[in-house]
mmCIF file of C-alpha atoms in Angstrom:
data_model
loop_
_atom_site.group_PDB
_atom_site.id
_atom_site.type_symbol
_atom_site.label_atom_id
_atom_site.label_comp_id
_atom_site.label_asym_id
_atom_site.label_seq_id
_atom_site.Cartn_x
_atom_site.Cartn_y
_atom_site.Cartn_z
ATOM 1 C CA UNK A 220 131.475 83.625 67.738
ATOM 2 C CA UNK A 221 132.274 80.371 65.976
ATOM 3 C CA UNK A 222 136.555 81.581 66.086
ATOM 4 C CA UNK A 223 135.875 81.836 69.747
ATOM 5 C CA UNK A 224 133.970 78.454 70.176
ATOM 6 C CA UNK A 225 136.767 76.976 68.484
ATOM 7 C CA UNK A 226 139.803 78.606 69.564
ATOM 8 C CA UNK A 227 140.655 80.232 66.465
ATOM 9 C CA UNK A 228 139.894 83.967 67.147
ATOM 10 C CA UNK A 229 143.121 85.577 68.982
ATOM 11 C CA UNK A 230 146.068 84.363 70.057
ATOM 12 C CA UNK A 231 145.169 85.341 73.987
ATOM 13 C CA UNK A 232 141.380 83.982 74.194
ATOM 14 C CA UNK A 233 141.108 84.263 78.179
ATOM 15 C CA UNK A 234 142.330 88.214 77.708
ATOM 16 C CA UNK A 235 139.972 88.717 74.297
ATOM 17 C CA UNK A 236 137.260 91.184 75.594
ATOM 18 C CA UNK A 237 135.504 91.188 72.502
ATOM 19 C CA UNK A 238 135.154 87.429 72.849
ATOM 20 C CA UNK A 239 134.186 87.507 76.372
ATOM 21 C CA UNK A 240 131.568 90.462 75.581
ATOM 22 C CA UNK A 241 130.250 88.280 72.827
ATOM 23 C CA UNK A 242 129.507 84.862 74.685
ATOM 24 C CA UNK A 243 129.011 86.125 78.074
ATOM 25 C CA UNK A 244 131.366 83.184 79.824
ATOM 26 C CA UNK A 245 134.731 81.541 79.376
ATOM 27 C CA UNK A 246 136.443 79.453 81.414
ATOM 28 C CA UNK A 247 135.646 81.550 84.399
ATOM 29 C CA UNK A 248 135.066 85.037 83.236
ATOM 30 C CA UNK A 249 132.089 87.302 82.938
ATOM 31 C CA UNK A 250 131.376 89.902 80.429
ATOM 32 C CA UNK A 251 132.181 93.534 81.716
ATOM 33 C CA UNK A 252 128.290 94.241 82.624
ATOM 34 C CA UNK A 253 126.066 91.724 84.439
ATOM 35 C CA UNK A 254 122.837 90.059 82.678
ATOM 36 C CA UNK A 255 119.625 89.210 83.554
ATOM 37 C CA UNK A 256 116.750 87.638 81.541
ATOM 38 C CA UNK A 257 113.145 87.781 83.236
ATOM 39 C CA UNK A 258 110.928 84.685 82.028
ATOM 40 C CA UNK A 259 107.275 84.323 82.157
ATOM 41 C CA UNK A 260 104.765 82.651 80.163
ATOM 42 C CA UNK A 261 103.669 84.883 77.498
ATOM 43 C CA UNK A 262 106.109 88.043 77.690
ATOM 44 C CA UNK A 263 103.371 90.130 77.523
ATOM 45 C CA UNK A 264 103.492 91.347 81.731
ATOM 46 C CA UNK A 265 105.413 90.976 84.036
ATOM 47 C CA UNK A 266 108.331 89.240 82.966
ATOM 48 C CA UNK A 267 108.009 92.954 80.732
ATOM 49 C CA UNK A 268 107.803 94.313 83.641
ATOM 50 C CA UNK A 269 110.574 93.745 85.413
ATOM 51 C CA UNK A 270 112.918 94.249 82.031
ATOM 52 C CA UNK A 271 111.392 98.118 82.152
ATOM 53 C CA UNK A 272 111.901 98.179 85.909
ATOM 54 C CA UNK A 273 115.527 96.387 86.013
ATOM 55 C CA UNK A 274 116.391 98.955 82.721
ATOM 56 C CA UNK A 275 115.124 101.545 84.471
ATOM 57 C CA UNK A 276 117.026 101.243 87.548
ATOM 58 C CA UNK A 277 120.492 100.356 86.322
ATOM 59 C CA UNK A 278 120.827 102.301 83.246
ATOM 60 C CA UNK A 279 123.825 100.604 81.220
ATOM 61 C CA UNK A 280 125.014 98.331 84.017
ATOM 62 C CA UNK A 281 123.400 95.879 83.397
ATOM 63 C CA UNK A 282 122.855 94.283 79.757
ATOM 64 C CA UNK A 283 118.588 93.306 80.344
ATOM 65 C CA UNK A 284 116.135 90.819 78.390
ATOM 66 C CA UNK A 285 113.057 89.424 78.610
ATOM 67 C CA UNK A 286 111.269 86.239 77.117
ATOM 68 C CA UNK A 287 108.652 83.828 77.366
ATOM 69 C CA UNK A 288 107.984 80.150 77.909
ATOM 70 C CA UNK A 289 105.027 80.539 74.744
ATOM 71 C CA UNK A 290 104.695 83.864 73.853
ATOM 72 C CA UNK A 291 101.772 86.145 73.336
ATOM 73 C CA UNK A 292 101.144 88.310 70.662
ATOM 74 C CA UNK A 293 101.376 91.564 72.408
ATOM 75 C CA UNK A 294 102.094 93.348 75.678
ATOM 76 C CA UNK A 295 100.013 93.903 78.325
ATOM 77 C CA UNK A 296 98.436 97.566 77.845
ATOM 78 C CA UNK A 297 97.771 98.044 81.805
ATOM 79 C CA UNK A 298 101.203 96.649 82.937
ATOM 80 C CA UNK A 299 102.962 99.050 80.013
ATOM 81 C CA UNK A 300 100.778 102.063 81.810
ATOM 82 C CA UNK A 301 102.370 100.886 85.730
ATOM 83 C CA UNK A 302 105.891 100.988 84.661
ATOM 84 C CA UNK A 303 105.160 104.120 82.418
ATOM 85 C CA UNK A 304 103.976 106.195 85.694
ATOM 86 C CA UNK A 305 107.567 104.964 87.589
ATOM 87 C CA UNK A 306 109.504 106.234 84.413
ATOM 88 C CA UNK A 307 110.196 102.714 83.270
ATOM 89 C CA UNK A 308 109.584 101.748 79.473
ATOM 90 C CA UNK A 309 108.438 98.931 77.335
ATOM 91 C CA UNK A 310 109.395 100.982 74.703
ATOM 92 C CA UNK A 311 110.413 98.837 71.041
ATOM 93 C CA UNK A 312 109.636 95.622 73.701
ATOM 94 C CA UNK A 313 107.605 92.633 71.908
ATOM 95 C CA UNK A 314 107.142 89.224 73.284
ATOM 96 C CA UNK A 315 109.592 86.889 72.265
ATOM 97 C CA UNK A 316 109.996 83.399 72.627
ATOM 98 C CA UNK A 317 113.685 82.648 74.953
ATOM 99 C CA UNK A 318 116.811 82.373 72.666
ATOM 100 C CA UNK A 319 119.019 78.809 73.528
ATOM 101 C CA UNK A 320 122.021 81.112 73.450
ATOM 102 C CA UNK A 321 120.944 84.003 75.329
ATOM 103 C CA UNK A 322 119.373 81.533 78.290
ATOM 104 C CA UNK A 323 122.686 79.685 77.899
ATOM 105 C CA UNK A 324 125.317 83.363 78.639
ATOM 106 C CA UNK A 325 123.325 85.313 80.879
ATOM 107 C CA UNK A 326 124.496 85.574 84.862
ATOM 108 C CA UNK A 327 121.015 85.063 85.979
ATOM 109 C CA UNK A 328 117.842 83.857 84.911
ATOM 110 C CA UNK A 329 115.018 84.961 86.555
ATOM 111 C CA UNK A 330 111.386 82.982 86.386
ATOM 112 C CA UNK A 331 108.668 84.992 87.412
ATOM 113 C CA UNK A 332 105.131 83.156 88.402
ATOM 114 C CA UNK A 333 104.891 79.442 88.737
ATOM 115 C CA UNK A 334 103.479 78.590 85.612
ATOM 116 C CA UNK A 335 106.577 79.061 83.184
ATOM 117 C CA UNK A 336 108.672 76.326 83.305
ATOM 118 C CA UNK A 337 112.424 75.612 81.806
ATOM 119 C CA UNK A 338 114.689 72.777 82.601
ATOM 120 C CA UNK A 339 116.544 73.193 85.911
ATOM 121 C CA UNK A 340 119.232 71.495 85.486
ATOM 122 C CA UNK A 341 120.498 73.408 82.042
ATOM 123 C CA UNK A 342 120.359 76.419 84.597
ATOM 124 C CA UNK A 343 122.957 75.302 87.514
ATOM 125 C CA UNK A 344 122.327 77.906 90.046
ATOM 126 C CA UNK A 345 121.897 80.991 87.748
ATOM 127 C CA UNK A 346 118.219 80.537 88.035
ATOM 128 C CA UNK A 347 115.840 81.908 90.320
ATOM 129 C CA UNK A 348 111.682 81.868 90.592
ATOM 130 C CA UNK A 349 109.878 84.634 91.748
ATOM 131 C CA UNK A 350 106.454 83.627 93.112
ATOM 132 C CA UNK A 351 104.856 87.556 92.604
ATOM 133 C CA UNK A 352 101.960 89.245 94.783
ATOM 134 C CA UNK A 353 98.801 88.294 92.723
ATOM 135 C CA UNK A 354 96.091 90.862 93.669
ATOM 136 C CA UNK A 355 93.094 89.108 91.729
ATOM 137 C CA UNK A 356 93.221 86.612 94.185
ATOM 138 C CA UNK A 357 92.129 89.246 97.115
ATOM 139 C CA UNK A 358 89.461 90.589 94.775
ATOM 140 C CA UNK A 359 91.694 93.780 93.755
ATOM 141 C CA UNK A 360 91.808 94.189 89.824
ATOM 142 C CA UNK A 361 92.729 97.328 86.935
ATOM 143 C CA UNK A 362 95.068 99.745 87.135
ATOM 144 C CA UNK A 363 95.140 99.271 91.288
ATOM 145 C CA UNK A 364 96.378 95.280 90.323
ATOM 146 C CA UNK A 365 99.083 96.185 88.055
ATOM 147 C CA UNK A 366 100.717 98.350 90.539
ATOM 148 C CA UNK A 367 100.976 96.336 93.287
ATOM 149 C CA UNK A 368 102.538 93.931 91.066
ATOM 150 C CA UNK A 369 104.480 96.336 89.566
ATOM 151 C CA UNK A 370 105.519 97.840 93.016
ATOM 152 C CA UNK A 371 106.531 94.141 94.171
ATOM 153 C CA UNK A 372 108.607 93.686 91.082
ATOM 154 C CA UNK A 373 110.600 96.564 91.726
ATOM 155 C CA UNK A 374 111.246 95.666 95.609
ATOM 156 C CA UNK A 375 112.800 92.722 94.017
ATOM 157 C CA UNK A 376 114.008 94.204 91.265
ATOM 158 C CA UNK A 377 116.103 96.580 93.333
ATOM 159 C CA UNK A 378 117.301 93.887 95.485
ATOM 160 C CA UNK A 379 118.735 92.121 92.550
ATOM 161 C CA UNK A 380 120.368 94.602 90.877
ATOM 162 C CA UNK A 381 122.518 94.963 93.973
ATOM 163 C CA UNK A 382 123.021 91.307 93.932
ATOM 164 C CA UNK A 383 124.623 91.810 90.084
ATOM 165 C CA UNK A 384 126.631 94.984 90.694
ATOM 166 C CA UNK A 385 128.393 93.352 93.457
ATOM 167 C CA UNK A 386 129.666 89.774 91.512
#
């Protein structure tokens, strides 16, 4: 990665797919698969969530991660359950805290709630927020909450993953 940065990797950087694979963006070009990185608060829910859902969906299309502004300690048991009962996984997923250079290569960054925040204007137009369904609010809570989340996820979910497959 530092030979690419600097120019010193291959004769032909702008043709170098391993260099392009391993940064994400040069002047101009993508890596071969899209990326998306779902950001919430604690990683623990739904920013989880829609990593299972978005993995789930596209298979190897699409290269998917998931952070948080401050990270918990653990996933979120009922949200794990949702996605398990759509076929989605959390499987070997932990909260993590968002990597500089994985916020800086990825196609699209995706905020999900309004509480996490990240600086705008290191984002361009990459960035979107997703202001989710929150059942507490009607009264609704358990197992009966995380689906309708979960199920409002995916509708978006699916939406963007035709928005990536067609860049």
């Amino acid at each position: 990665l530092t030979a690419f940065r600097s120019g010193t990797c291959c004769a032909i950087r702008s043709a170098c797919l391993a260099c392009v694979a391993a940064v994400g963006h040069h002047r101009g070009m993508t890596s071969p698969r899209p990326s998306v990185l779902f950001v919430c608060v604690k990683n623990g829910g739904k920013s989880q969530m829609a990593a299972a859902l978005m993995r789930a969906a596209a298979g190897d299309r699409v290269e998917v991660h998931s952070a948080g502004t401050k990270p918990g300690t653990s996933v979120n048991a009922e949200s794990e359950v949702s996605v398990n009962a759509v076929g989605a996984s959390f499987a070997g997923e932990y909260p993590k805290a968002i990597d500089p250079a994985l916020l800086a290569r990825v196609d699209r960054v995706v905020i999900i709630g309004a509480e996490a925040v990240l600086e705008p204007e290191a984002l361009g137009d990459r960035v979107e927020r997703w202001e989710t369904d929150e059942p507490s609010l009607r009264g609704i809570g358990g197992a009966e909450r995380m689906d309708l989340i979960r199920d409002d996820l995916d509708a978006r979910v699916a939406v963007l993953l035709g928005e990536l497959l067609r860049r």
